[in-house]
Short mmCIF file of C-alpha atoms in Angstrom, two decimals:
data_model
loop_
_atom_site.label_atom_id
_atom_site.label_comp_id
_atom_site.label_asym_id
_atom_site.label_seq_id
_atom_site.Cartn_x
_atom_site.Cartn_y
_atom_site.Cartn_z
CA MET A 110 20.09 -12.17 16.77
CA LYS A 111 19.04 -9.62 14.17
CA THR A 112 17.23 -6.57 15.57
CA TYR A 113 15.09 -4.57 13.17
CA ARG A 114 14.62 -0.89 13.93
CA ILE A 115 11.02 0.06 13.13
CA ALA A 116 9.63 3.59 13.21
CA THR A 117 5.95 3.70 14.14
CA ILE A 118 3.94 6.78 13.15
CA PRO A 119 0.31 6.36 14.29
CA GLY A 120 -0.70 9.70 12.78
CA ASP A 121 -4.35 10.65 13.16
CA GLY A 122 -7.69 9.10 14.06
CA ILE A 123 -7.79 5.31 14.22
CA GLY A 124 -4.14 5.21 13.23
CA LYS A 125 -3.49 5.68 16.95
CA GLU A 126 -5.31 2.40 17.57
CA VAL A 127 -4.27 0.16 14.71
CA VAL A 128 -0.55 0.96 14.70
CA PRO A 129 -0.11 -0.08 18.36
CA ALA A 130 -2.09 -3.21 17.46
CA GLY A 131 0.33 -3.87 14.61
CA GLN A 132 3.27 -3.38 16.94
CA GLN A 133 1.69 -5.82 19.41
CA VAL A 134 1.29 -8.45 16.71
CA LEU A 135 4.84 -8.02 15.42
CA GLN A 136 6.14 -8.38 18.97
CA ALA A 137 4.06 -11.53 19.50
CA LEU A 138 5.43 -12.95 16.26
CA ALA A 139 9.04 -12.25 17.26
CA GLU A 140 8.47 -13.95 20.61
CA ALA A 141 6.57 -16.99 19.30
CA ASP A 142 8.19 -20.35 20.00
CA GLY A 143 10.94 -18.67 21.99
CA GLY A 144 11.76 -16.34 19.10
CA LEU A 145 12.22 -16.64 15.35
CA GLY A 146 15.79 -15.40 15.23
CA PHE A 147 14.99 -11.70 15.12
CA ALA A 148 13.67 -8.95 17.34
CA PHE A 149 12.16 -5.51 16.89
CA GLU A 150 13.19 -2.18 18.32
CA PHE A 151 10.32 0.27 17.97
CA GLU A 152 10.47 4.05 18.11
CA THR A 153 7.21 6.01 18.00
CA PHE A 154 6.90 9.45 16.42
CA ASP A 155 3.85 11.44 17.50
CA TRP A 156 3.52 13.41 14.28
CA GLY A 157 0.16 14.35 12.78
CA GLY A 158 -2.75 16.62 13.56
CA ASP A 159 -1.96 17.03 17.25
CA TRP A 160 1.63 17.90 16.43
CA TYR A 161 0.37 20.46 13.90
CA ARG A 162 -1.83 22.15 16.49
CA GLN A 163 1.14 22.49 18.78
CA TYR A 164 3.93 23.33 16.34
CA GLY A 165 2.24 24.48 13.11
CA GLU A 166 3.60 21.59 11.05
CA MET A 167 2.62 17.94 10.62
CA MET A 168 6.17 16.73 11.30
CA PRO A 169 9.45 18.48 12.06
CA ALA A 170 11.28 20.03 9.12
CA ASP A 171 14.19 17.64 9.73
CA GLY A 172 11.96 14.67 10.57
CA LEU A 173 13.25 12.55 7.70
CA ASN A 174 16.65 12.44 9.38
CA ALA A 175 15.08 10.72 12.40
CA LEU A 176 13.70 8.00 10.10
CA ARG A 177 16.63 7.56 7.77
CA ASP A 178 18.42 4.84 9.74
CA LYS A 179 15.30 2.72 10.35
CA ASP A 180 14.77 -0.61 8.64
CA ALA A 181 11.10 0.15 7.93
CA ILE A 182 8.25 2.48 8.88
CA LEU A 183 4.78 1.44 10.07
CA PHE A 184 2.35 4.28 9.41
CA GLY A 185 -1.27 4.72 10.53
CA SER A 186 -3.15 7.52 8.77
CA ALA A 187 -3.07 11.23 8.00
CA GLY A 188 -6.26 13.27 8.22
CA ASP A 189 -7.93 15.53 10.74
CA PRO A 190 -11.37 17.17 10.39
CA ASP A 191 -10.00 20.45 11.81
CA ILE A 192 -7.06 20.67 9.38
CA PRO A 193 -7.36 20.98 5.57
CA ASP A 194 -6.67 17.64 3.90
CA HIS A 195 -3.93 18.99 1.64
CA ILE A 196 -1.99 20.08 4.72
CA THR A 197 -2.27 16.74 6.50
CA LEU A 198 -1.38 14.74 3.39
CA TRP A 199 1.47 16.86 2.03
CA GLY A 200 2.81 17.66 5.46
CA LEU A 201 3.22 14.06 6.61
CA ARG A 202 2.58 11.06 4.38
CA LEU A 203 3.67 12.56 1.07
CA LYS A 204 6.61 14.28 2.71
CA ILE A 205 7.89 10.86 3.72
CA CYS A 206 6.99 9.06 0.47
CA GLN A 207 8.57 11.68 -1.75
CA GLY A 208 11.43 12.46 0.62
CA PHE A 209 12.51 8.82 0.56
CA ASP A 210 11.63 8.30 -3.12
CA GLN A 211 9.24 5.46 -2.30
CA TYR A 212 8.14 5.41 -5.91
CA ALA A 213 6.38 2.02 -5.94
CA ASN A 214 3.11 1.89 -4.04
CA VAL A 215 2.11 -1.78 -3.94
CA ARG A 216 -1.42 -2.83 -2.98
CA PRO A 217 -2.30 -6.54 -2.99
CA THR A 218 -5.98 -7.34 -3.08
CA ARG A 219 -7.73 -10.67 -2.64
CA ILE A 220 -10.77 -12.04 -0.85
CA LEU A 221 -9.58 -13.40 2.49
CA PRO A 222 -11.18 -16.51 4.01
CA GLY A 223 -14.51 -15.82 5.67
CA ILE A 224 -15.01 -12.41 4.01
CA ASP A 225 -18.40 -11.83 2.38
CA ALA A 226 -17.35 -9.81 -0.66
CA PRO A 227 -20.02 -7.87 -2.60
CA LEU A 228 -19.46 -9.56 -5.98
CA LYS A 229 -21.63 -12.62 -5.43
CA ARG A 230 -20.64 -14.35 -8.66
CA CYS A 231 -16.95 -13.81 -7.98
CA ARG A 232 -14.95 -16.71 -6.56
CA PRO A 233 -11.98 -15.92 -4.30
CA GLU A 234 -9.60 -17.21 -6.95
CA ASP A 235 -11.14 -14.76 -9.47
CA LEU A 236 -10.08 -11.71 -7.44
CA ASN A 237 -6.39 -11.96 -6.71
CA TRP A 238 -4.71 -8.76 -7.82
CA VAL A 239 -1.72 -6.60 -7.10
CA ILE A 240 -2.07 -2.94 -8.01
CA VAL A 241 1.19 -1.07 -8.59
CA ARG A 242 0.78 2.67 -8.20
CA GLU A 243 3.34 5.22 -9.37
CA ASN A 244 4.00 7.02 -6.10
CA SER A 245 6.31 9.95 -6.79
CA GLU A 246 5.03 12.14 -9.61
CA GLY A 247 2.09 12.26 -12.03
CA GLU A 248 -1.03 13.95 -10.76
CA TYR A 249 0.46 14.29 -7.27
CA ALA A 250 3.70 15.94 -8.34
CA GLY A 251 2.69 19.11 -6.50
CA VAL A 252 3.31 21.32 -9.52
CA GLY A 253 0.82 24.17 -9.91
CA GLY A 254 -0.47 27.18 -8.09
CA ARG A 255 -3.19 29.78 -7.57
CA ALA A 256 -3.42 33.42 -8.52
CA HIS A 257 -5.92 36.26 -7.96
CA GLN A 258 -7.49 34.39 -5.05
CA GLY A 259 -10.94 35.62 -4.11
CA HIS A 260 -11.43 37.55 -7.36
CA PRO A 261 -13.62 36.60 -10.33
CA ILE A 262 -10.49 36.01 -12.40
CA GLU A 263 -9.05 33.53 -9.87
CA VAL A 264 -7.13 30.68 -11.49
CA ALA A 265 -5.79 27.43 -10.07
CA THR A 266 -3.65 24.80 -11.76
CA ASP A 267 -2.44 21.32 -10.93
CA VAL A 268 0.00 19.95 -13.46
CA SER A 269 0.38 16.20 -13.91
CA MET A 270 4.11 15.85 -14.41
CA MET A 271 5.53 12.62 -15.78
CA THR A 272 9.17 11.96 -16.53
CA ARG A 273 10.62 9.23 -18.69
CA VAL A 274 12.70 7.91 -15.81
CA GLY A 275 9.71 7.95 -13.45
CA VAL A 276 7.41 6.17 -15.89
CA GLU A 277 9.98 3.62 -16.99
CA ARG A 278 11.00 2.59 -13.50
CA ILE A 279 7.44 1.98 -12.29
CA LEU A 280 6.51 0.08 -15.46
CA ARG A 281 9.64 -2.03 -15.21
CA TYR A 282 8.82 -2.78 -11.56
CA ALA A 283 5.29 -3.81 -12.56
CA PHE A 284 6.45 -6.02 -15.44
CA LYS A 285 8.97 -7.74 -13.17
CA LEU A 286 6.26 -8.33 -10.56
CA ALA A 287 3.88 -9.72 -13.20
CA GLN A 288 6.68 -11.97 -14.43
CA SER A 289 7.07 -13.38 -10.92
CA ARG A 290 3.38 -14.22 -10.50
CA PRO A 291 1.88 -17.48 -11.81
CA ARG A 292 -0.24 -15.91 -14.56
CA HIS A 293 2.52 -13.69 -16.03
CA GLN A 294 -0.09 -11.08 -16.83
CA LEU A 295 -0.09 -7.27 -16.59
CA THR A 296 -2.73 -4.64 -17.35
CA VAL A 297 -1.45 -1.12 -17.99
CA VAL A 298 -4.07 1.49 -17.12
CA THR A 299 -4.10 4.64 -19.24
CA LYS A 300 -6.18 7.61 -20.38
CA SER A 301 -4.25 8.44 -23.52
CA ASN A 302 -7.38 9.00 -25.58
CA ALA A 303 -8.01 12.26 -23.70
CA GLN A 304 -4.65 13.10 -22.11
CA ARG A 305 -2.68 13.26 -25.32
CA HIS A 306 0.81 14.09 -24.10
CA ALA A 307 1.95 12.51 -20.81
CA MET A 308 -0.33 9.49 -21.07
CA VAL A 309 0.71 8.88 -24.68
CA MET A 310 4.30 8.85 -23.45
CA TRP A 311 3.20 6.41 -20.71
CA ASP A 312 1.79 4.07 -23.39
CA GLU A 313 4.90 4.33 -25.56
CA ILE A 314 7.22 3.52 -22.67
CA ALA A 315 5.01 0.55 -21.71
CA SER A 316 5.51 -0.88 -25.20
CA GLU A 317 9.26 -0.33 -24.96
CA VAL A 318 9.59 -1.99 -21.54
CA ALA A 319 7.37 -4.89 -22.61
CA ARG A 320 10.02 -5.98 -25.11
CA ASP A 321 12.29 -6.91 -22.18
CA PHE A 322 9.60 -9.21 -20.74
CA PRO A 323 8.49 -11.44 -23.63
CA ASP A 324 7.00 -13.97 -21.22
CA VAL A 325 4.56 -11.41 -19.77
CA LYS A 326 1.19 -11.14 -21.47
CA TRP A 327 0.07 -7.53 -21.20
CA ASP A 328 -2.82 -5.39 -22.29
CA LYS A 329 -3.86 -1.77 -22.02
CA GLU A 330 -7.13 -0.48 -20.54
CA LEU A 331 -8.59 3.01 -20.28
CA VAL A 332 -9.13 3.91 -16.63
CA ASP A 333 -12.89 4.42 -16.99
CA ALA A 334 -13.30 1.05 -18.70
CA MET A 335 -11.07 -0.45 -16.03
CA THR A 336 -13.63 0.26 -13.30
CA ALA A 337 -16.23 -1.77 -15.18
CA ARG A 338 -13.78 -4.57 -15.90
CA MET A 339 -12.87 -4.86 -12.20
CA VAL A 340 -16.55 -5.33 -11.35
CA ASN A 341 -17.75 -7.38 -14.31
CA ARG A 342 -14.67 -9.44 -15.25
CA PRO A 343 -12.39 -9.65 -12.22
CA ALA A 344 -10.88 -12.98 -13.29
CA THR A 345 -9.31 -11.30 -16.36
CA LEU A 346 -7.01 -9.23 -14.13
CA ASP A 347 -3.88 -10.07 -12.19
CA THR A 348 -1.14 -7.43 -11.91
CA ILE A 349 -2.19 -3.84 -12.62
CA VAL A 350 -0.09 -0.71 -13.01
CA ALA A 351 -1.40 2.84 -13.12
CA THR A 352 -0.51 6.45 -12.46
CA ASN A 353 -0.60 8.03 -9.02
CA LEU A 354 -4.20 9.28 -9.22
CA HIS A 355 -5.67 6.43 -11.25
CA ALA A 356 -4.25 3.73 -8.99
CA ASP A 357 -5.25 5.68 -5.89
CA ILE A 358 -8.88 5.47 -6.98
CA LEU A 359 -8.79 1.95 -8.44
CA SER A 360 -7.15 0.46 -5.34
CA ASP A 361 -9.97 1.75 -3.12
CA LEU A 362 -12.46 0.14 -5.49
CA ALA A 363 -10.44 -3.07 -5.34
CA ALA A 364 -10.47 -3.07 -1.54
CA ALA A 365 -14.23 -2.55 -1.48
CA LEU A 366 -14.72 -5.41 -3.95
CA ALA A 367 -12.61 -7.64 -1.68
CA GLY A 368 -14.86 -6.85 1.28
CA SER A 369 -13.71 -3.71 3.06
CA LEU A 370 -11.16 -0.91 3.04
CA GLY A 371 -10.41 -2.03 6.58
CA ILE A 372 -8.50 -5.10 5.41
CA ALA A 373 -6.41 -3.53 2.64
CA PRO A 374 -2.63 -3.05 3.01
CA THR A 375 -0.09 -0.84 1.28
CA GLY A 376 3.65 -0.80 0.86
CA ASN A 377 5.39 2.42 -0.15
CA ILE A 378 8.55 0.87 -1.52
CA ASP A 379 11.98 2.15 -2.43
CA PRO A 380 12.97 -0.83 -4.59
CA GLU A 381 16.62 0.22 -4.57
CA ARG A 382 16.60 0.19 -0.73
CA ARG A 383 18.38 3.52 -0.39
CA TYR A 384 15.87 4.60 2.24
CA PRO A 385 13.41 2.87 4.58
CA SER A 386 10.14 1.80 2.99
CA MET A 387 6.82 2.57 4.67
CA PHE A 388 3.84 0.26 5.23
CA GLU A 389 0.29 1.33 6.06
CA PRO A 390 -3.38 0.35 5.87
CA ILE A 391 -5.33 2.30 3.25
CA HIS A 392 -8.46 3.01 5.32
CA GLY A 393 -7.70 6.56 6.46
CA SER A 394 -8.19 8.23 9.82
CA ALA A 395 -11.93 7.44 10.28
CA PHE A 396 -12.53 10.04 12.99
CA ASP A 397 -16.16 8.91 13.31
CA ILE A 398 -15.06 5.73 15.11
CA MET A 399 -11.86 7.01 16.71
CA GLY A 400 -11.41 5.97 20.32
CA LYS A 401 -14.30 3.50 20.26
CA GLY A 402 -12.23 0.36 19.76
CA LEU A 403 -14.11 -0.48 16.55
CA ALA A 404 -11.34 -0.11 13.95
CA ASN A 405 -10.45 -3.14 11.87
CA PRO A 406 -6.72 -3.83 12.41
CA VAL A 407 -6.46 -6.43 9.63
CA GLY A 408 -5.26 -3.86 7.07
CA THR A 409 -2.43 -2.96 9.45
CA PHE A 410 -1.61 -6.61 10.12
CA TRP A 411 -1.46 -7.35 6.38
CA SER A 412 0.78 -4.27 6.00
CA CYS A 413 3.01 -5.86 8.65
CA VAL A 414 3.16 -8.95 6.45
CA MET A 415 4.44 -6.76 3.62
CA LEU A 416 6.93 -5.15 6.01
CA LEU A 417 8.28 -8.58 6.98
CA GLU A 418 8.54 -9.60 3.33
CA HIS A 419 10.52 -6.45 2.59
CA LEU A 420 12.90 -7.25 5.47
CA GLY A 421 13.48 -10.71 4.00
CA GLU A 422 11.65 -12.54 6.80
CA HIS A 423 9.50 -14.56 4.42
CA ALA A 424 8.72 -17.46 6.76
CA ALA A 425 7.58 -15.03 9.45
CA ALA A 426 5.49 -13.14 6.89
CA ALA A 427 3.78 -16.36 5.80
CA ARG A 428 3.14 -17.31 9.43
CA LEU A 429 1.52 -13.95 10.18
CA MET A 430 -0.59 -14.13 7.01
CA ALA A 431 -1.77 -17.61 8.01
CA ALA A 432 -2.79 -16.29 11.43
CA ILE A 433 -4.68 -13.38 9.82
CA GLU A 434 -6.56 -15.71 7.48
CA THR A 435 -7.48 -18.05 10.32
CA VAL A 436 -8.96 -15.10 12.21
CA THR A 437 -10.86 -13.65 9.23
CA ALA A 438 -12.32 -17.13 8.63
CA THR A 439 -14.03 -16.84 12.03
CA PRO A 440 -17.23 -14.71 11.72
CA GLU A 441 -17.24 -13.99 15.46
CA LEU A 442 -13.99 -12.09 14.95
CA HIS A 443 -15.29 -9.78 12.21
CA THR A 444 -15.36 -6.06 12.95
CA ARG A 445 -18.34 -3.89 12.01
CA ASP A 446 -17.05 -3.02 8.54
CA LEU A 447 -17.26 -6.76 7.81
CA GLY A 448 -20.73 -7.12 9.33
CA GLY A 449 -19.60 -8.33 12.76
CA GLN A 450 -19.35 -6.97 16.27
CA ALA A 451 -15.74 -7.67 17.24
CA GLY A 452 -13.47 -4.83 18.34
CA THR A 453 -9.87 -3.91 17.61
CA ALA A 454 -8.51 -5.45 20.81
CA GLN A 455 -10.42 -8.71 20.32
CA VAL A 456 -9.10 -9.21 16.77
CA THR A 457 -5.57 -8.29 17.84
CA LEU A 458 -5.62 -10.77 20.71
CA ALA A 459 -6.97 -13.49 18.42
CA VAL A 460 -4.13 -13.01 15.93
CA CYS A 461 -1.54 -13.01 18.73
CA ARG A 462 -3.01 -16.23 20.14
CA GLN A 463 -3.00 -17.83 16.72
CA LEU A 464 0.67 -16.94 16.30
CA ALA A 465 1.40 -18.70 19.57
CA LEU A 466 -0.47 -21.82 18.41
CA THR A 467 0.97 -22.22 14.92
CA GLY A 468 4.41 -23.57 14.20
CA PRO A 469 7.16 -21.68 12.39
CA ASP A 470 6.46 -23.54 9.15
CA ALA A 471 2.80 -22.48 8.98
CA VAL A 472 2.06 -21.29 5.47
CA ARG A 473 -1.25 -20.43 3.90
CA GLY A 474 -2.08 -18.61 0.71
CA GLU A 475 0.45 -17.61 -1.93
CA ARG A 476 4.11 -16.70 -1.97
CA PRO A 477 5.00 -13.18 -0.86
CA ILE A 478 5.39 -10.36 -3.36
CA GLU A 479 8.85 -9.32 -2.21
CA SER A 480 10.26 -12.85 -2.24
CA ARG A 481 9.17 -13.31 -5.85
CA LEU A 482 10.70 -10.00 -6.88
CA GLN A 483 14.06 -11.01 -5.44
CA GLU A 484 14.29 -14.06 -7.71
CA PRO A 485 16.32 -13.74 -10.93
CA ALA A 486 14.19 -12.44 -13.77
CA SER A 487 14.10 -14.46 -16.98
CA VAL A 488 15.02 -11.45 -19.10
CA PRO A 489 17.04 -12.21 -22.22
#
């Protein structure tokens, strides 16, 4: 029997509630019907704000070595009201993402069954997107600095650094993903009208890469116009690729349009599989509800689906997604962010029970992202 070694990093806030819930669901899935031919071995790392208060760092300096031999990482959130945000983010999440060159941040978005999304004229089939975010450079490259702090002449810079190799590899990943989806459609988000150097290079490389994917219909959209298009014409979008900052913002808008940030998943992917990839909900630490049992675990469960897809367990991923959709279709199991009164434990138990009820061939929704990407591309 295959045993997958999973690192769990709850992090801060409600991450300490939803990551254990995700672990519980993965364990229930592995044990369903006497087992699906694989097992999990979990190791928890208590890094985050509490670790920082004790040791002065968000994770140990050599922490990546403890993760290197894992098959995947399940992450909760980074953020603590008593610690500056740039310390929590750069000291934990970005240290892992950049340290393991997880350059493709993949965020699927669609309206799950039973979710009352805010766009009342939007049908579920009209909002079915995957946002691909460049995850290693761009606006979050970390290049810049401050001088003359506290003086009238103080200056601060943040440099958006883009490299040809970084831009080409994320665009190629996005084109290949678009090629694998039914609509064969990609929208490249840009801001080259105002950012006349790096973003112009981004546009030029998009045109070059597009020649290798003649069956993909693609267009280009300025990021500000993209926000309006997502609201007013969601059915015109399918696969979307954008820079680190632009996709960070657009993916939160996408999650809100699909009903709640609480249901949205993320995969931080190393497509070459040199290092473990990391999966997480996008909702943040939400300290205002921490410890109250109110957090929506669906974003974590959907992230677990992506984790399973990445491991090649596509039937198990489909079975978990079917269980999630059955639970979201039940209004009594909606958490407060979805207008209901259910708690974290109640939703988790419902998904576990559904996994026990459904057979191993249960499939609902569409084919997984990772399974489509592993198919041969029709590139000439």
